CSV table of C-alpha atoms in Angstrom, one decimal:
chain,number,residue,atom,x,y,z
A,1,UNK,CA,29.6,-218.7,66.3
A,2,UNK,CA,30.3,-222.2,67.6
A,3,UNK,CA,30.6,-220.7,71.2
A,4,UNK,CA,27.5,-218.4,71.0
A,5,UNK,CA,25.3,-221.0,69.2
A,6,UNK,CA,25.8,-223.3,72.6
A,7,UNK,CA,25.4,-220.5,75.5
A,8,UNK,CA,22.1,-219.5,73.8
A,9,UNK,CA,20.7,-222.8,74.0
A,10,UNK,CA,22.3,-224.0,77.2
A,11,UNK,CA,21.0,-220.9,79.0
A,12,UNK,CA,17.6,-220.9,76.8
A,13,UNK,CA,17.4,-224.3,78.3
A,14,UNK,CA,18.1,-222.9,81.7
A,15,UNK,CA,14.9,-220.6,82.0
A,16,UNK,CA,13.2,-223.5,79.9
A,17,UNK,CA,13.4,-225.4,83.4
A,18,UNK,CA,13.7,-222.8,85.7
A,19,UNK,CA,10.4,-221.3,84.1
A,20,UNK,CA,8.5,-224.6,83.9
A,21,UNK,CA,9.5,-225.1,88.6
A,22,UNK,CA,8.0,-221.3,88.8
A,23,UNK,CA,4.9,-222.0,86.6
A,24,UNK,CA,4.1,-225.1,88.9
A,25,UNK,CA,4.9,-223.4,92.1
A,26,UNK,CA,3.7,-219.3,92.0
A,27,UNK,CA,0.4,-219.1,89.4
A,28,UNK,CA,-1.6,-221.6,91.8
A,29,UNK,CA,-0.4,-220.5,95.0
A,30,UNK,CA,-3.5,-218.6,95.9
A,31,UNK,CA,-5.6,-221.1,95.3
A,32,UNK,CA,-3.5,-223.6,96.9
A,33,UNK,CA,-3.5,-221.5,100.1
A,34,UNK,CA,-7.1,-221.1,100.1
A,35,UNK,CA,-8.5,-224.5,98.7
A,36,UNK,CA,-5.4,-226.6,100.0
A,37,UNK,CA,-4.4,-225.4,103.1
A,38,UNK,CA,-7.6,-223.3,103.8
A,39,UNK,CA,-6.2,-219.7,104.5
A,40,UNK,CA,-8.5,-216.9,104.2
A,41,UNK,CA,-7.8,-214.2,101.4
A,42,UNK,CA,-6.2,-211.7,104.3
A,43,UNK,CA,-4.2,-214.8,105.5
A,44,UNK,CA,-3.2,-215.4,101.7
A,45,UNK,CA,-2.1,-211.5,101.6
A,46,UNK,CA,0.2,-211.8,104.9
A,47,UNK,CA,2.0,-214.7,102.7
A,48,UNK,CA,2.4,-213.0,99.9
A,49,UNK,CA,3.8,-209.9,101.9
A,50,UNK,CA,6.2,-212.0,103.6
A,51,UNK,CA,7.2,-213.8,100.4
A,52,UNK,CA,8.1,-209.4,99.9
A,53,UNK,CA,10.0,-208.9,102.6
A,54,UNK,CA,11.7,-211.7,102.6
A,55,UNK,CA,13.0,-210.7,98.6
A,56,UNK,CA,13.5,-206.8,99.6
A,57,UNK,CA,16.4,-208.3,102.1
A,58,UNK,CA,17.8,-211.1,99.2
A,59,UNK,CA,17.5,-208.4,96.3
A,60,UNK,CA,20.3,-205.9,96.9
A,61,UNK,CA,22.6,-208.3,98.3
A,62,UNK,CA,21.6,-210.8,95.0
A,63,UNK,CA,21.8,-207.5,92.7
A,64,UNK,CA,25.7,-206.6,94.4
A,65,UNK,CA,26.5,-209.6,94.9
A,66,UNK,CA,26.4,-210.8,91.1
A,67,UNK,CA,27.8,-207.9,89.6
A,68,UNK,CA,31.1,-208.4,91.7
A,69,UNK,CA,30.9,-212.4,90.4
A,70,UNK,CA,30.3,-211.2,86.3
A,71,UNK,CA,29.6,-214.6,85.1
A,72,UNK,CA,30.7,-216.7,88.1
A,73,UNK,CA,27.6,-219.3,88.5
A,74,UNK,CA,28.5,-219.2,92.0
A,75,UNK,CA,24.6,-217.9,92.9
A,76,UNK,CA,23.1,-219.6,90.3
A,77,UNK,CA,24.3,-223.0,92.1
A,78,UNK,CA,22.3,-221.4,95.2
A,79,UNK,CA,19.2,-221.3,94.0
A,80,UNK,CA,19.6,-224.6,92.0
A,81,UNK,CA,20.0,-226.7,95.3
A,82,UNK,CA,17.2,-224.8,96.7
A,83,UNK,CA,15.1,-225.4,94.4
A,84,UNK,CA,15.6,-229.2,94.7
A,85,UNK,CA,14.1,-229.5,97.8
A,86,UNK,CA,10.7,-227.5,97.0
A,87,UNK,CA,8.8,-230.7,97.2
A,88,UNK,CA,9.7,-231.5,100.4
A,89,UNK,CA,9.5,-227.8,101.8
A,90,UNK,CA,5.7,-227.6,100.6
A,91,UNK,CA,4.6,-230.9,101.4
A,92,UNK,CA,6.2,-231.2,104.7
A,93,UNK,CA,6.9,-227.9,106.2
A,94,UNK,CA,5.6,-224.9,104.5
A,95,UNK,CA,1.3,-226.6,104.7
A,96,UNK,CA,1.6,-228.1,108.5
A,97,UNK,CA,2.7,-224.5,109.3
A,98,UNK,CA,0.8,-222.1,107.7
A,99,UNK,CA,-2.1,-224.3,109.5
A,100,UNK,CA,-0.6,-224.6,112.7
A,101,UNK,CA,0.7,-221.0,113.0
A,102,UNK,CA,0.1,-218.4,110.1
A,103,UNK,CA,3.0,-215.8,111.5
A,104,UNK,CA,5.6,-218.6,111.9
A,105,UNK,CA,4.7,-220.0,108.5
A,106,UNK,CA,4.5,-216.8,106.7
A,107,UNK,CA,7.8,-216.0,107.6
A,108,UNK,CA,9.6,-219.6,106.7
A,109,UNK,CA,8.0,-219.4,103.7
A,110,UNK,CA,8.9,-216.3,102.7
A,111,UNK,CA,12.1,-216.5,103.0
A,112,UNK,CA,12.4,-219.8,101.4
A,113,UNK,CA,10.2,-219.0,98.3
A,114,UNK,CA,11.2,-215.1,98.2
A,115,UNK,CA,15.0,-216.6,97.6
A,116,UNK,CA,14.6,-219.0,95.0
A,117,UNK,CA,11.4,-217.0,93.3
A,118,UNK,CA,10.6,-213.3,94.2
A,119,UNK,CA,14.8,-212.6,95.0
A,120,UNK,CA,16.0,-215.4,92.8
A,121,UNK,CA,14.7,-214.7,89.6
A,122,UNK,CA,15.8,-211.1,89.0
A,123,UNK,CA,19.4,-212.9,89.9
A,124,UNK,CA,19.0,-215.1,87.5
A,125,UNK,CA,17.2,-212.5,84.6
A,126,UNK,CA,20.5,-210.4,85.1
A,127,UNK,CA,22.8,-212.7,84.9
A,128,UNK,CA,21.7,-214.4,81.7
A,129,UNK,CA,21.2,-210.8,80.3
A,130,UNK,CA,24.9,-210.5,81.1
A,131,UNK,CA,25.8,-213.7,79.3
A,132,UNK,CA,23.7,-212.5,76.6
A,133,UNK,CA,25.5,-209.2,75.5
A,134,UNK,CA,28.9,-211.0,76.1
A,135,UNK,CA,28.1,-213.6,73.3
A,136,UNK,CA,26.0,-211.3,71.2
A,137,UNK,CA,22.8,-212.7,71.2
A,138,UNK,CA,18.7,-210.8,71.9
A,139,UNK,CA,18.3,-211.4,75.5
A,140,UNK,CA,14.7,-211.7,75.2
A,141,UNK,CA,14.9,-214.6,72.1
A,142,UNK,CA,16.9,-216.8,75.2
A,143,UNK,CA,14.3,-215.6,77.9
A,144,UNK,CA,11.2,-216.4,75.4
A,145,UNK,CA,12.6,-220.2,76.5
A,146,UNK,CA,11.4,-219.2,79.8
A,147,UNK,CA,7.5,-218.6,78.3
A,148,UNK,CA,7.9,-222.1,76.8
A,149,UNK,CA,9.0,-223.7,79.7
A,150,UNK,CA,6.2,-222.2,81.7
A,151,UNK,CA,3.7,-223.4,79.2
A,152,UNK,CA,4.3,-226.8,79.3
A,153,UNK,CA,4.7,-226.7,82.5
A,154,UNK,CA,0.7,-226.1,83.4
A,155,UNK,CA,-0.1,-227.6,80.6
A,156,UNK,CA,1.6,-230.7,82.4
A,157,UNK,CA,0.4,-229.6,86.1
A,158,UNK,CA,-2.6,-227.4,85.2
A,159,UNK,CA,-4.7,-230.5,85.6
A,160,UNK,CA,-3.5,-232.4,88.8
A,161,UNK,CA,-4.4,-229.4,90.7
A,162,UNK,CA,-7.4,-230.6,91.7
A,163,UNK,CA,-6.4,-234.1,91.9
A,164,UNK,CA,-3.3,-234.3,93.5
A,165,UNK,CA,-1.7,-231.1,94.0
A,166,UNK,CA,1.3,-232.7,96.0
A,167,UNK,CA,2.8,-234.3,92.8
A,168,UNK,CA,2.9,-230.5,91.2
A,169,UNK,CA,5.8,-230.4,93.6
A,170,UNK,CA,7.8,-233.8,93.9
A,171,UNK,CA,7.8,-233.2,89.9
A,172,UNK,CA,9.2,-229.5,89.9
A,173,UNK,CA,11.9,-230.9,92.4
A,174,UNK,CA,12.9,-233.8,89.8
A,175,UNK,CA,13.4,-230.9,87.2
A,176,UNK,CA,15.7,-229.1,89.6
A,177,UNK,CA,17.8,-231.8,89.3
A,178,UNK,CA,17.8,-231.8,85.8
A,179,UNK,CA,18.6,-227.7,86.0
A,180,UNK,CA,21.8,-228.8,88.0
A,181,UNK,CA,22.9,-231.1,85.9
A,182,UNK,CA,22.4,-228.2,82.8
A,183,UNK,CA,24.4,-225.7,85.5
A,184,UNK,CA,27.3,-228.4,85.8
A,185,UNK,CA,27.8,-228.6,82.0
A,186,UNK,CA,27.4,-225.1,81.4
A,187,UNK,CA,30.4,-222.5,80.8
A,188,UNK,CA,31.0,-219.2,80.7
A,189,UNK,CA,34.7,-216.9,79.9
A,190,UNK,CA,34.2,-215.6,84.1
A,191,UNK,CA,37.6,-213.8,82.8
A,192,UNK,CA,35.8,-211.4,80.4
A,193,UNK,CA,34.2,-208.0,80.9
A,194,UNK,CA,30.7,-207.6,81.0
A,195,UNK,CA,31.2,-205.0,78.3
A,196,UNK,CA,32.1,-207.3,75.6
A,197,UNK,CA,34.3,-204.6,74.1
A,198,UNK,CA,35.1,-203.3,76.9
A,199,UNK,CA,37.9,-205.3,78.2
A,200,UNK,CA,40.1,-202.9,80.4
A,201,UNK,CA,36.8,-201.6,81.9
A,202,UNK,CA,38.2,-200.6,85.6
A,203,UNK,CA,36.7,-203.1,88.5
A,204,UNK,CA,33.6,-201.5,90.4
A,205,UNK,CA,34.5,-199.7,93.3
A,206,UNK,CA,31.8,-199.3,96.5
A,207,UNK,CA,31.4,-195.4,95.6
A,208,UNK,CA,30.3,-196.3,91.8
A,209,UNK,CA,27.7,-198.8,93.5
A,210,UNK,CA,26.1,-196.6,96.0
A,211,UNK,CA,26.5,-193.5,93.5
A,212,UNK,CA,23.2,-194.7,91.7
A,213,UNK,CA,21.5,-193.3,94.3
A,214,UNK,CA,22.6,-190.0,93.7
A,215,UNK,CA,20.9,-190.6,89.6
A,216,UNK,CA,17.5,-188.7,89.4
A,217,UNK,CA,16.8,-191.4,86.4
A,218,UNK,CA,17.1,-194.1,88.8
A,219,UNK,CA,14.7,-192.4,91.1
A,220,UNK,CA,12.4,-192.4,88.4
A,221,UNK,CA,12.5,-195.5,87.1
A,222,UNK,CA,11.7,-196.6,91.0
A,223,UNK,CA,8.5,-194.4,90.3
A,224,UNK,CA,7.5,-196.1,87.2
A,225,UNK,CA,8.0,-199.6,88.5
A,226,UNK,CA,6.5,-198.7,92.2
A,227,UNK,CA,3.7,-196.6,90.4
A,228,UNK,CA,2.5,-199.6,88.0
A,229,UNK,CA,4.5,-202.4,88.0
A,230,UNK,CA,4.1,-202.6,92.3
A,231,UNK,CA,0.4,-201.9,91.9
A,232,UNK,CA,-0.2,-204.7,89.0
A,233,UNK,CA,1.9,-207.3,90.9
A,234,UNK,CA,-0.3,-206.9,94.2
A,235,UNK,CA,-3.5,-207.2,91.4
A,236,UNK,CA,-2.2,-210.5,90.1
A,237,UNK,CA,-1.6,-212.0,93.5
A,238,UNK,CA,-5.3,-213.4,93.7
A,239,UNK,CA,-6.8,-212.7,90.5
A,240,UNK,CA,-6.9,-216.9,90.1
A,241,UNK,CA,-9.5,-216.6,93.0
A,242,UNK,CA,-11.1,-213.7,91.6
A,243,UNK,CA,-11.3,-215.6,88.5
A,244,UNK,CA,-12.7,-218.6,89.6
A,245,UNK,CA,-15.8,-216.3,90.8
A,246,UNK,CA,-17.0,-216.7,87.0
A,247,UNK,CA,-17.6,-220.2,86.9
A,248,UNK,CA,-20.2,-222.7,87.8
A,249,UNK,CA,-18.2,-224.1,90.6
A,250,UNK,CA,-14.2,-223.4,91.5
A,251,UNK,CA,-13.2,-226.4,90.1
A,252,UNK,CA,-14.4,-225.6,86.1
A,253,UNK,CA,-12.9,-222.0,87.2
A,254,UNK,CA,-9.4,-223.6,88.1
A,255,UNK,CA,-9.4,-226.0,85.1
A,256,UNK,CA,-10.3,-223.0,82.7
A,257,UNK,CA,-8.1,-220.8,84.4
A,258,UNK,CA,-5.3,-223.4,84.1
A,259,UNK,CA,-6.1,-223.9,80.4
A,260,UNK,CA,-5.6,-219.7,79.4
A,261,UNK,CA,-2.4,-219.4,81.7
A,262,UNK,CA,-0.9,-222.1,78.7
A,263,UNK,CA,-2.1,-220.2,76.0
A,264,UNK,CA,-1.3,-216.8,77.6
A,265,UNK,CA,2.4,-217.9,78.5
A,266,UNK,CA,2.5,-219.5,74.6
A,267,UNK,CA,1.5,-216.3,73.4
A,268,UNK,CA,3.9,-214.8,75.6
A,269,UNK,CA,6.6,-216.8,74.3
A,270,UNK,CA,6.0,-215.5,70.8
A,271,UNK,CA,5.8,-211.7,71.7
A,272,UNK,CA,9.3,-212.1,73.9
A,273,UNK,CA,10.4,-213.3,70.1
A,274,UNK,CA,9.5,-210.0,68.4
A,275,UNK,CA,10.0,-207.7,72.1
A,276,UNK,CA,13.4,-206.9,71.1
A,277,UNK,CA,13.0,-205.6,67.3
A,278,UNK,CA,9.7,-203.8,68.9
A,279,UNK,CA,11.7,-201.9,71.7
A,280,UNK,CA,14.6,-201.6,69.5
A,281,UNK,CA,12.2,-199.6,66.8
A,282,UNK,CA,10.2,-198.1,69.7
A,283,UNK,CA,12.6,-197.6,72.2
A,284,UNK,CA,12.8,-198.3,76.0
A,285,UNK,CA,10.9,-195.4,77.3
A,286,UNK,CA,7.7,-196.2,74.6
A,287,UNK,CA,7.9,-200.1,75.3
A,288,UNK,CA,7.6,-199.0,79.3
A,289,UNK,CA,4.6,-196.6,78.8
A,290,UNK,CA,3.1,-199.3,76.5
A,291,UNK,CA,2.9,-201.9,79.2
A,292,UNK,CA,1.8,-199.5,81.5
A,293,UNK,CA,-1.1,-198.5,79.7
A,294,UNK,CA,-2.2,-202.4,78.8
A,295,UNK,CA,-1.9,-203.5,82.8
A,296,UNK,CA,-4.2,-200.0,84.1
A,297,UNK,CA,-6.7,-201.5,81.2
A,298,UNK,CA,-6.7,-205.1,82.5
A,299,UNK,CA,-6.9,-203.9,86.4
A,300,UNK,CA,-9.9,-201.5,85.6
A,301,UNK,CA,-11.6,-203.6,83.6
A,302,UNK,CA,-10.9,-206.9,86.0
A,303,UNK,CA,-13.2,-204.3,88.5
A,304,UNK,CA,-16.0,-203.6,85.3
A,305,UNK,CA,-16.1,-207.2,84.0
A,306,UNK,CA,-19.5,-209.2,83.8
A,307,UNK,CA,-18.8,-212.6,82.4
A,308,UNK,CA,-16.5,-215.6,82.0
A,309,UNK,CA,-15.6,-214.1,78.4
A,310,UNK,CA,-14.6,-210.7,79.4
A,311,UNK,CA,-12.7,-212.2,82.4
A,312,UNK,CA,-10.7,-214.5,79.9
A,313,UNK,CA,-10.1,-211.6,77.4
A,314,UNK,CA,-8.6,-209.4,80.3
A,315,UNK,CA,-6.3,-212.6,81.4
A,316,UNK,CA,-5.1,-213.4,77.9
A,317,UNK,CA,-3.7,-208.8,78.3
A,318,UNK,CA,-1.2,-210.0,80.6
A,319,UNK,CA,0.7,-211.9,77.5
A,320,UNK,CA,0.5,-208.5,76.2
A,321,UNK,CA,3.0,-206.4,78.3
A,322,UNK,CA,4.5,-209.0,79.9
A,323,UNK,CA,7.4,-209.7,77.4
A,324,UNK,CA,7.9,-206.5,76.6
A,325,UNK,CA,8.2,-205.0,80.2
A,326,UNK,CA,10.6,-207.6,80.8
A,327,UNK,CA,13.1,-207.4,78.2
A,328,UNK,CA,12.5,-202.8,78.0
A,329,UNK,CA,13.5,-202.7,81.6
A,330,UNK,CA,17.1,-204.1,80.8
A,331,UNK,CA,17.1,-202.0,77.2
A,332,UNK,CA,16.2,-199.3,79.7
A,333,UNK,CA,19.0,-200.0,82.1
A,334,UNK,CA,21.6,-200.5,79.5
A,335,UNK,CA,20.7,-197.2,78.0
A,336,UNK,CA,20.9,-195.1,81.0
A,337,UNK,CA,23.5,-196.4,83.6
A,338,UNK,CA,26.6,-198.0,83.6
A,339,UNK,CA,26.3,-201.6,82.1
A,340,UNK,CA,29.0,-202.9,85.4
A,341,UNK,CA,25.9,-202.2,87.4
A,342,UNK,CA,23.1,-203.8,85.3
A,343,UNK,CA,22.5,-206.5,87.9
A,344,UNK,CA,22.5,-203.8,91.0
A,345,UNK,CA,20.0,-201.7,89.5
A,346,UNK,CA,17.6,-204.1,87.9
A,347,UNK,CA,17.5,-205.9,91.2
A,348,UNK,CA,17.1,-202.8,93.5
A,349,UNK,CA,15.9,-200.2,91.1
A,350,UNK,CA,12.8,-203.0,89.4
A,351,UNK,CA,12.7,-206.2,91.3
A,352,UNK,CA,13.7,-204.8,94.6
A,353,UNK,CA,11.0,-201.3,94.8
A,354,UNK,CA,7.7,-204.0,93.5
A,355,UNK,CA,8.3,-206.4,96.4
A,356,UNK,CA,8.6,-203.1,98.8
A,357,UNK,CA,5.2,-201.7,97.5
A,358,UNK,CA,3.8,-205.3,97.9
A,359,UNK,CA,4.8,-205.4,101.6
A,360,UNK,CA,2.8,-203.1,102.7
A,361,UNK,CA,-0.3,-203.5,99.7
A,362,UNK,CA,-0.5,-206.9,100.1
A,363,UNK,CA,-2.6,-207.7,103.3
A,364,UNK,CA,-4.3,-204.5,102.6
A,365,UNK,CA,-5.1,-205.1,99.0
A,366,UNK,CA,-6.3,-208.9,100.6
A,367,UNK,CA,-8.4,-207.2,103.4
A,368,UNK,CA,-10.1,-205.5,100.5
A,369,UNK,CA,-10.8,-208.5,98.6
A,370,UNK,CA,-12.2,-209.7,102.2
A,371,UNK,CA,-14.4,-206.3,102.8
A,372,UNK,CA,-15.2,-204.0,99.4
A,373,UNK,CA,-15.0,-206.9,97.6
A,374,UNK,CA,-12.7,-207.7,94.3
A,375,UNK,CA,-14.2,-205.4,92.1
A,376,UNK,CA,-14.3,-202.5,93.7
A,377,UNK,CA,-10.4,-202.9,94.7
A,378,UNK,CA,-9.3,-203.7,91.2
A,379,UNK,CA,-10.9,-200.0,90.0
A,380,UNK,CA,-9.1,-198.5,92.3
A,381,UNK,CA,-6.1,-199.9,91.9
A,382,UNK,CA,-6.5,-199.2,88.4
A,383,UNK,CA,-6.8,-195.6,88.5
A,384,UNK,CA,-3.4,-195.3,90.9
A,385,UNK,CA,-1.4,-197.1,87.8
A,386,UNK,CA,-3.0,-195.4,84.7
A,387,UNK,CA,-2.0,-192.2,86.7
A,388,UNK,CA,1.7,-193.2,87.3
A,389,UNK,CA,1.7,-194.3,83.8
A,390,UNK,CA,0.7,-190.8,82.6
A,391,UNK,CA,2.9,-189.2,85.3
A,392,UNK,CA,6.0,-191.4,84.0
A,393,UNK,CA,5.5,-190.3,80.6
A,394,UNK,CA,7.6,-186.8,81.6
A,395,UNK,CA,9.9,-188.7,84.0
A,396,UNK,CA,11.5,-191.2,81.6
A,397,UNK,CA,14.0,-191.0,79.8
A,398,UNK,CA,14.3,-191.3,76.0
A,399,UNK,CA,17.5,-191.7,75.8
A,400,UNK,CA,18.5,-195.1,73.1
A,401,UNK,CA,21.8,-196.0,74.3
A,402,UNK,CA,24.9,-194.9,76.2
A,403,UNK,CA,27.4,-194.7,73.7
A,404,UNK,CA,30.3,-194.8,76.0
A,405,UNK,CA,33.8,-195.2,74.6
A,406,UNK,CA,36.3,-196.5,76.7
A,407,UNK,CA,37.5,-193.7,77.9
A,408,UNK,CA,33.9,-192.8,78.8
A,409,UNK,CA,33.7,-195.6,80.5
A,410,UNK,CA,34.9,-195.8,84.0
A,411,UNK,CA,34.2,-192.3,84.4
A,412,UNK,CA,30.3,-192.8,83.5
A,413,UNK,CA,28.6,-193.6,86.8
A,414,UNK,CA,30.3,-190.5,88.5
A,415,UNK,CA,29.1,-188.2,85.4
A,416,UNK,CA,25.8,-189.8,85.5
A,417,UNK,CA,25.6,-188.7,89.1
C-alpha cells in the first residue's frame, strides 16, 4: 500500500505540473497569436494545423515507441527538457518568426509545441495509465491532478495576459524544472508486465502491432474520435476569440474568459473524481456517446448564442465531457484490445486521427471564421458531430472488459483480428 500510496501522488504530482505548463501555454494561444503577435484568424489556423502535422508524425512513433519501453521514463525525460526551454522558444524564436515569415514559423512551431503538447501528452496520458493499472489505482483520480494543476495555473497567469504575457512563459519553464526534478525522484518496477497479473505475458512482436489495423473496432473508434472528437477540437481552437466578441472590449472578454477557464478546469477536476465510478456503472460505449452528445450541444449552440451569459453557460459544457472522454477512451481501449498495445492505440487510434482531421479543418474552419463568420461555422460544425454521434451509437462496442486469462492472452490481438 506503501508503494501505491507514493506512485499515485508522485505521478498525481506529475500532471499537477505538467497540466499547470499546458494551461499557460495552449488556452491563450489564439489570442496570443492574434493580439500578441498580430496573426490574422486564417494565419492562426495554418498554426494550429501545423501544430497537427507536426503531432500526426510524433504520435505513432510516441504510441510504439512507449509500449516497447513499459514503464521506462526514457520519453517522459524528452519532453521534460523540452519543456524547459518553452520560455525561451516563445519569446525568442517562435514570435520574431511567425512575424517575419508565417510558413517558416508555422512549421518550427509546430513541431516544437506538437512534441511536447499535441504528441506529448497522449505519451504521457498512456504511460501514467499504464503505471496506474500496475499499482492499482483509478487512472482518472491521478489525472483529476492534471484539472488542478491547470486551474491554478490561469488562475496564476489568467491575469498577466494582458500585462505581460512574456512572464506566462519564463514561469511555465521554472515549473519544468521543478517536473524534472519530480521525474528524477520518481520510480517505477520497468521489470513488470503491463498486465499486473499478467506476468509471463509474451513480448509484443511487429505483427501484433500492425495487426490492429486489421480490427474493424479500431476503425470505428477512429470514426467516433474523427467524427466528434476531430470536429470539437478544430471548434475550440479559437473559441477564446469568438468569445471575446461578447464583451465590451477584448480585454474584459480575455479577463472573463480567463476567470471561467479556472472554474471550468475546477469543475473538471471534480467530475475526473467521479468519471471512473460513472463509466464503470455506465460503461465505455455510454460515457463516449455522452460526451458526444454534450460537445454537438455546445458547438450548435456557440453558432445560436446571443449574450455574454449564454456564451459562459456553453464554456462552462466543456467541464462536462471533458473528464469523462478522457478517462472512457482508455476504459474503452482496455476493454476491446490487447492491454500490451494501450499506448499504440490511444496514441494512433484517439490522439493521432484528431490532429489528422485538424490538418486539413484547421485553415479551413479559420478561413470561415475570416468569411461566413463564427457563427455560422460553429452550426455547421455542429450538425457533422451530432451526426457522427448518432452514427457511432451502432458502431461501438459495448463490450465491459476483456476477460483474458493467460492463456488468452498472447493469443488475443491475432483473435481480435
Amino acid at each position: 500500500m506503501g508503494k501505491l500510496s507514493k506512485n499515485f501522488w508522485i505521478f498525481g504530482t506529475f500532471f499537477f505540473l505538467y497540466f499547470f505548463i499546458w494551461a499557460a501555454c495552449l488556452p491563450f494561444l489564439s489570442l496570443w497569436l492574434t493580439d500578441v503577435v498580430g496573426l490574422s484568424s486564417t494565419k492562426t489556423g495554418i498554426v494550429f494545423s501545423a501544430m497537427s502535422i507536426a503531432a500526426i508524425c510524433y504520435q505513432p512513433f510516441f504510441g510504439i515507441v512507449s509500449d516497447k519501453l513499459g514503464l521506462k521514463r526514457n520519453l517522459l525525460w524528452v519532453f521534460v527538457i523540452l519543456l524547459i526551454f518553452i520560455a525561451p522558444f516563445y519569446n525568442y524564436i517562435f514570435a520574431p518568426l511567425l512575424q517575419t515569415n508565417i510558413i517558416i514559423g508555422s512549421l518550427i512551431g509546430g513541431a516544437y509545441l506538437g512534441a511536447v503538447f499535441n504528441g506529448g501528452v497522449g505519451a504521457i496520458e498512456a504511460y501514467i495509465e499504464k503505471v496506474s493499472r500496475v499499482n492499482s489505482f483509478e487512472y482518472g483520480q491521478v489525472r483529476m491532478f492534471g484539472c488542478i494543476g491547470a486551474a491554478t495555473s490561469t488562475f496564476v497567469t489568467g491575469q498577466l495576459f494582458t500585462s505581460n504575457p512574456t512572464l506566462i512563459f519564463w514561469i511555465s519553464s521554472i515549473v519544468a524544472v521543478l517536473l524534472a526534478v519530480l521525474l528524477f525522484f520518481s520510480k517505477t518496477d520497468t521489470k513488470h508486465s503491463i498486465l499486473n497479473e499478467e506476468k509471463n505475458a509474451e513480448p509484443l512482436t511487429t505483427a501484433q502491432t500492425l495487426s490492429i489495423f486489421k480490427n474493424k473496432k479500431f476503425w470505428f473508434l477512429m470514426l467516433y474520435v474523427l467524427g466528434v472528437g476531430c470536429i470539437y477540437d478544430v471548434y475550440d481552437q479559437q473559441f477564446a476569440v469568438f468569445f471575446t466578441h461578447f464583451f465590451e472590449s477584448p480585454e474584459k472578454g480575455t479577463e472573463v474568459f480567463g476567470n471561467l477557464y479556472t472554474l471550468q478546469i475546477f469543475m473538471e477536476a471534480v467530475i475526473m473524481l467521479l468519471a471512473p465510478f460513472i463509466i464503470n456503472k455506465i460503461g465505455a460505449k455510454n460515457a463516449l456517446l455522452y460526451a458526444g452528445f454534450i460537445m454537438s450541444i455546445r458547438i450548435i449552440g456557440s453558432g445560436l448564442a446571443d449574450g455574454p451569459i449564454i456564451i459562459s453557460i456553453l464554456k462552462l459544457l466543456h467541464a462536462l465531457e471533458v473528464p469523462i472522454l478522457l478517462v472512457a477512451v482508455f476504459k474503452y481501449i482496455s476493454a476491446n484490445f490487447d492491454l500490451r498495445l494501450s499506448a499504440t492505440i490511444y496514441l494512433i487510434g484517439f490522439q493521432f486521427s484528431k490532429q489528422v482531421g485538424s490538418i486539413f479543418l484547421s485553415a479551413i474552419v479559420g478561413n470561415m471564421y475570416d468569411t461566413v463568420g463564427f457563427k455560422s461555422a460553429y452550426l455547421l460544425l455542429g450538425m457533422i458531430a451530432l451526426t457522427f454521434t448518432i452514427i457511432s451509437i451502432f458502431t461501438l462496442s459495448s463490450k465491459k472488459s476483456l476477460n483474458m486469462n493467460k492463456r488468452d492472452l498472447n493469443s488475443h490481438t491475432q483473435k481480435s483480428a
